[in-house]
CSV table of C-alpha atoms and ligand atoms in Angstrom, one decimal:
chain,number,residue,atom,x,y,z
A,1,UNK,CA,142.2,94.3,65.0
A,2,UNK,CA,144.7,92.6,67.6
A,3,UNK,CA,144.2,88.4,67.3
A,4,UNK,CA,142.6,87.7,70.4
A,5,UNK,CA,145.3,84.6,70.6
A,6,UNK,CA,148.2,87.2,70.5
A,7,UNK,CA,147.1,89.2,73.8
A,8,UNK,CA,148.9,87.5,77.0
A,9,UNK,CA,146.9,85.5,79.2
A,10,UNK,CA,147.8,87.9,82.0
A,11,UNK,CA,146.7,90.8,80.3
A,12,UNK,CA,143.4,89.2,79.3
A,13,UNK,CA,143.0,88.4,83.0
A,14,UNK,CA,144.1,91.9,84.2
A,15,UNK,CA,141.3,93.3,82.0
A,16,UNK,CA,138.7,90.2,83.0
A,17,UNK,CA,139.4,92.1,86.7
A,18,UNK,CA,138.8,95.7,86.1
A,19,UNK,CA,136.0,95.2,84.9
A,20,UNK,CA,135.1,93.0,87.5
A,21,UNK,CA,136.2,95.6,90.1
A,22,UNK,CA,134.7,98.6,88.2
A,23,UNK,CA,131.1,96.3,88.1
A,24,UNK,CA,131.7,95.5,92.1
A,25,UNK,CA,133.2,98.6,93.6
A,26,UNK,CA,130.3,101.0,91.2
A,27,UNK,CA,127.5,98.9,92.9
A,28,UNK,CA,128.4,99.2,96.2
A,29,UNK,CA,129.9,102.2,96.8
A,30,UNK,CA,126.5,103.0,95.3
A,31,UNK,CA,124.3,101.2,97.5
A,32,UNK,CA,125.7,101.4,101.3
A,33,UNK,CA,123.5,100.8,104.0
A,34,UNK,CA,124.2,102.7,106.9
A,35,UNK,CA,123.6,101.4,110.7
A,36,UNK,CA,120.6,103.3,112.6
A,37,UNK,CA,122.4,105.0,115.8
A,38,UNK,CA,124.0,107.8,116.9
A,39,UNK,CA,126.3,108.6,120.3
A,40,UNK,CA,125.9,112.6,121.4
A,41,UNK,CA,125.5,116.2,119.3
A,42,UNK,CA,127.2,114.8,115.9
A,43,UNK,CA,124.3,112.5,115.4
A,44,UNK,CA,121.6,114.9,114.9
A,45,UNK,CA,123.9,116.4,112.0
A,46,UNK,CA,124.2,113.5,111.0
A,47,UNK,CA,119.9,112.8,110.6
A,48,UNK,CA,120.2,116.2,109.0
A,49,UNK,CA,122.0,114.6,106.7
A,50,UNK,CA,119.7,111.7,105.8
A,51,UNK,CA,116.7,114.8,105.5
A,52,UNK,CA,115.4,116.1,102.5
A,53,UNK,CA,117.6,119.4,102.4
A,54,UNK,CA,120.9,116.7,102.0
A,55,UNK,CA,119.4,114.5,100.0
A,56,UNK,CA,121.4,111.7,101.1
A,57,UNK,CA,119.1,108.9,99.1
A,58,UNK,CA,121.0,110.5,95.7
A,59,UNK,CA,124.0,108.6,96.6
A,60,UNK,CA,121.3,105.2,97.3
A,61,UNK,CA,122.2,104.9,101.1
A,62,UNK,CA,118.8,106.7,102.6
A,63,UNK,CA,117.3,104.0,104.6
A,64,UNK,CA,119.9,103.2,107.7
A,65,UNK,CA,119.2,99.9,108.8
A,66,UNK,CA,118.2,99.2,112.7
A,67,UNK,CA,120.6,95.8,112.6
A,68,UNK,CA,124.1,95.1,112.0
A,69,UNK,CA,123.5,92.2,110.3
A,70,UNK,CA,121.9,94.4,107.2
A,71,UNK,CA,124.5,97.0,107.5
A,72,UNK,CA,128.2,98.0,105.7
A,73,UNK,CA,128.9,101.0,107.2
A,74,UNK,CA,129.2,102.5,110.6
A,75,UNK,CA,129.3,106.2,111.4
A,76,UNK,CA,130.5,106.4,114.6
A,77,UNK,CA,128.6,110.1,115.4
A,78,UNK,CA,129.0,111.7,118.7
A,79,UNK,CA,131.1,111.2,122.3
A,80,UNK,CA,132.2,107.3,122.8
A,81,UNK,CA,132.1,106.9,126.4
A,82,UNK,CA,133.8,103.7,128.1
A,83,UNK,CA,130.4,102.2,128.5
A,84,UNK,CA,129.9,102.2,125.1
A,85,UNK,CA,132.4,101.4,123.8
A,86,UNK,CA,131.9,96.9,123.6
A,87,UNK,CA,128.5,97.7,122.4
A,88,UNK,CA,130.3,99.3,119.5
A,89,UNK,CA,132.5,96.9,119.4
A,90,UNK,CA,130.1,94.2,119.6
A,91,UNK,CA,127.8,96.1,116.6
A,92,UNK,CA,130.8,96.3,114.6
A,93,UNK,CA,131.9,92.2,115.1
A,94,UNK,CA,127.8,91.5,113.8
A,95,UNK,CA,128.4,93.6,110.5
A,96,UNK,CA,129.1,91.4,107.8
A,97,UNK,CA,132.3,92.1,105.4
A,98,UNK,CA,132.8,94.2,103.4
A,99,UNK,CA,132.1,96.9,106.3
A,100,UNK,CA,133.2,100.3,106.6
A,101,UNK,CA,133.7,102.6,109.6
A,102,UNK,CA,133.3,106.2,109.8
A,103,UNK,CA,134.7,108.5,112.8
A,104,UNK,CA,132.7,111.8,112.5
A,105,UNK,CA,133.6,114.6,114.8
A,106,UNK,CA,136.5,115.4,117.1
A,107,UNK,CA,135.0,113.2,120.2
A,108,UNK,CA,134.6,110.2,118.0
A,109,UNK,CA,138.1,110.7,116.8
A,110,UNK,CA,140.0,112.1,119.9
A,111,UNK,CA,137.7,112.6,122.5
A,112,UNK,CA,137.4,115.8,121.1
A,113,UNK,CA,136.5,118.5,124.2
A,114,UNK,CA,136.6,115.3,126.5
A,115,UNK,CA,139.5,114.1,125.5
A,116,UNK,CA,140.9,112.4,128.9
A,117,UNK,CA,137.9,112.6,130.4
A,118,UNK,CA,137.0,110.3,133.2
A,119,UNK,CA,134.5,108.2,130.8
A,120,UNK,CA,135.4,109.4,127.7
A,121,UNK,CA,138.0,107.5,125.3
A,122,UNK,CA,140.2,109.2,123.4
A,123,UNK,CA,139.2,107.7,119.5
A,124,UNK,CA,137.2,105.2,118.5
A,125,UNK,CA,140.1,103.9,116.1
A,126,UNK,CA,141.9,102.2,118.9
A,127,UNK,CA,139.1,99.7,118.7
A,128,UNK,CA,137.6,99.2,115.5
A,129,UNK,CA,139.3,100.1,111.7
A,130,UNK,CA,138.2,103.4,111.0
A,131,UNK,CA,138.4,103.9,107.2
A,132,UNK,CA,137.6,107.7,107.3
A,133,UNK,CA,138.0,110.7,109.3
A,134,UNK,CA,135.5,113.6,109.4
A,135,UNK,CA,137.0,117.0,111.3
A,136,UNK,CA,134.4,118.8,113.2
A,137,UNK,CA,132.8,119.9,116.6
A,138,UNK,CA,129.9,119.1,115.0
A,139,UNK,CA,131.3,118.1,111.3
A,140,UNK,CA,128.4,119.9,108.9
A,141,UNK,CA,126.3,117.9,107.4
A,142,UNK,CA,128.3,118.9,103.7
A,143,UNK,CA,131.2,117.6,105.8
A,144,UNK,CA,129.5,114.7,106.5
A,145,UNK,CA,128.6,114.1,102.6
A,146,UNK,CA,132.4,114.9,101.9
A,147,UNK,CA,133.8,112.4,104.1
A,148,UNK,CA,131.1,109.8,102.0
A,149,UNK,CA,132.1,111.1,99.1
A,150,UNK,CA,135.9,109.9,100.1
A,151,UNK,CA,134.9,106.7,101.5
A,152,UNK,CA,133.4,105.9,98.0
A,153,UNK,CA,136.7,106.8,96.3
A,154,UNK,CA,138.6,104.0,98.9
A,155,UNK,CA,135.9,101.4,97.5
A,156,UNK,CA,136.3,102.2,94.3
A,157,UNK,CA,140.4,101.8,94.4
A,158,UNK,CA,139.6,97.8,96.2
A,159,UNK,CA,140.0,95.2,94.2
A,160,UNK,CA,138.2,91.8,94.5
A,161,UNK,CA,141.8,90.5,94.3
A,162,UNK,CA,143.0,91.4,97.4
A,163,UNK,CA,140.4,92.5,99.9
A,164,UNK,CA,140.8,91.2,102.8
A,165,UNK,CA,136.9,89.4,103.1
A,166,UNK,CA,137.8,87.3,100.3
A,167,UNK,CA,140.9,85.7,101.6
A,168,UNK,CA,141.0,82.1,103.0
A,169,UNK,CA,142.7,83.3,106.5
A,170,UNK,CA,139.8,84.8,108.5
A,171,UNK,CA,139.8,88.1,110.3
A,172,UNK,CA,138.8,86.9,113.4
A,173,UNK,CA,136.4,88.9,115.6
A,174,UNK,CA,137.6,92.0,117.8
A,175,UNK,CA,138.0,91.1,121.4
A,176,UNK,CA,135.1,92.4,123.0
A,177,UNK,CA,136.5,95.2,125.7
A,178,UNK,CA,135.7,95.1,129.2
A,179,UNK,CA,135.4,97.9,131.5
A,180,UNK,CA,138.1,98.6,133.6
A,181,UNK,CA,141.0,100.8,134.4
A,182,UNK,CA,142.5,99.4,130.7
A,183,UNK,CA,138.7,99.4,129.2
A,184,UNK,CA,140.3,96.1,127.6
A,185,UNK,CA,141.3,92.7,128.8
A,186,UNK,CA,145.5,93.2,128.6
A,187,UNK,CA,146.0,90.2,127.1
A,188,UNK,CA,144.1,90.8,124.2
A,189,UNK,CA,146.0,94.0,123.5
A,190,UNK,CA,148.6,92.5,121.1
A,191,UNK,CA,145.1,91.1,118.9
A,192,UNK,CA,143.1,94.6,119.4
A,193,UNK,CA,145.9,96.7,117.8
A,194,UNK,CA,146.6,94.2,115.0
A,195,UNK,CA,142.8,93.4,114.3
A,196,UNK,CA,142.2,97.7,114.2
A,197,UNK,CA,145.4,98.1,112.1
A,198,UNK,CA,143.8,98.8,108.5
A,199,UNK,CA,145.9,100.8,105.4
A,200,UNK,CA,145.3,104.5,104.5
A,201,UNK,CA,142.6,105.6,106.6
A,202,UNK,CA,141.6,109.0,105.0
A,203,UNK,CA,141.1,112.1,106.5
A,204,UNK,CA,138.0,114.0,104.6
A,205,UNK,CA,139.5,117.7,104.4
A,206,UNK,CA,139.5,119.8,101.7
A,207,UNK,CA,143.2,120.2,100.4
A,208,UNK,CA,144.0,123.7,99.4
B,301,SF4,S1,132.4,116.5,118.4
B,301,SF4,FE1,131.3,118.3,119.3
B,301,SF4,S2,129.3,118.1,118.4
B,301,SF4,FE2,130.2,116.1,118.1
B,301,SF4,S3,129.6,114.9,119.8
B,301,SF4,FE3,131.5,115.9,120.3
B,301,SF4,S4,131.0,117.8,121.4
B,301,SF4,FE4,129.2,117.0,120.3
């Protein structure tokens, strides 16, 4: 057996840590509480989802929570419309870290078939991080439990060592957007992209 006095300090800490992570990113990928609302069509897949046929309690994130302040993750399910849009934004500032954002469907990504629509914005990414995308017009409930299923697999690679939540610098809040021609205020636009700028979101499709 190896002398415990032998083994590098940085390896003993590099073990300390993931095990730590393992512990961490285990418990909450199984135990996310998702936020109570839904935007158009996608959202009743969605429910579907939560139902008894889906089963969605298996993976211990049954009860969506009617307040942001209890919630980690976001699916953004149906059209986003310009009106909508700061309440989202708003919802999403209220969450606490670590929080997670799901597009689901084509309009919540694109705009899907209203893509350039008078009232319609094209994506919900260009104003809040979305972490993964689910295809779909509406995305299947399956699809729906896929793109989870990924979004668990992007906790489980975080480490408490570098998340962002943990560091000293703070994130800062999303500029809230205002309705307009812009939908934003334009001189926030510089803080909006940088703020909704987050690594490796993830597409959930099947790879052949
Ligand atoms: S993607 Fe299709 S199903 Fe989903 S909200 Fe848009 S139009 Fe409705």
């Amino acid at each position: 057996m190896a002398n415990e006095q032998n083994v590098p300090e940085e390896l003993n800490r590099n073990v300390l840590m993931t095990s730590v992570d393992f512990l961490y990113n285990w418990s909450r990928s199984n135990s996310m509480w998702p936020m109570l609302f839904g935007l158009a069509c996608c959202a009743i897949e969605m429910i579907c989802t939560a139902a008894g046929r889906y089963d969605l309690s298996r993976f211990g994130m049954e009860v969506m929570r009617p307040s942001p302040r209890q919630c980690d993750l976001m699916i953004v399910s149906g059209t986003v419309t310009k009106k909508m849009v700061p309440t989202i934004v708003r919802l999403y500032n209220q969450m606490p870290e670590p929080r997670y954002v799901l597009s689901m469907g084509a309009c919540a990504t694109g705009g899907g078939p209203f893509k350039e629509g008078y009232n319609v914005v094209s994506g919900i990414d260009k104003f809040v991080p979305v972490d993964v995308y689910v295809p779909g017009c509406p995305p299947t409930p399956e699809a729906l439990l896929y793109g989870i299923l990924k979004l668990h697999e992007k906790v489980k690679s975080q480490s408490v060592g570098n998340v962002p939540w943990y560091r000293k610098e703070t994130q800062g809040s999303i500029a809230i957007p205002e309705l307009g021609p812009d939908i934003f205020l334009p001189d926030r636009a510089e803080d909006i992209r940088r703020l909704t700028m987050r690594p490796e979101p993830v597409a959930a499709v099947e790879e052949n």
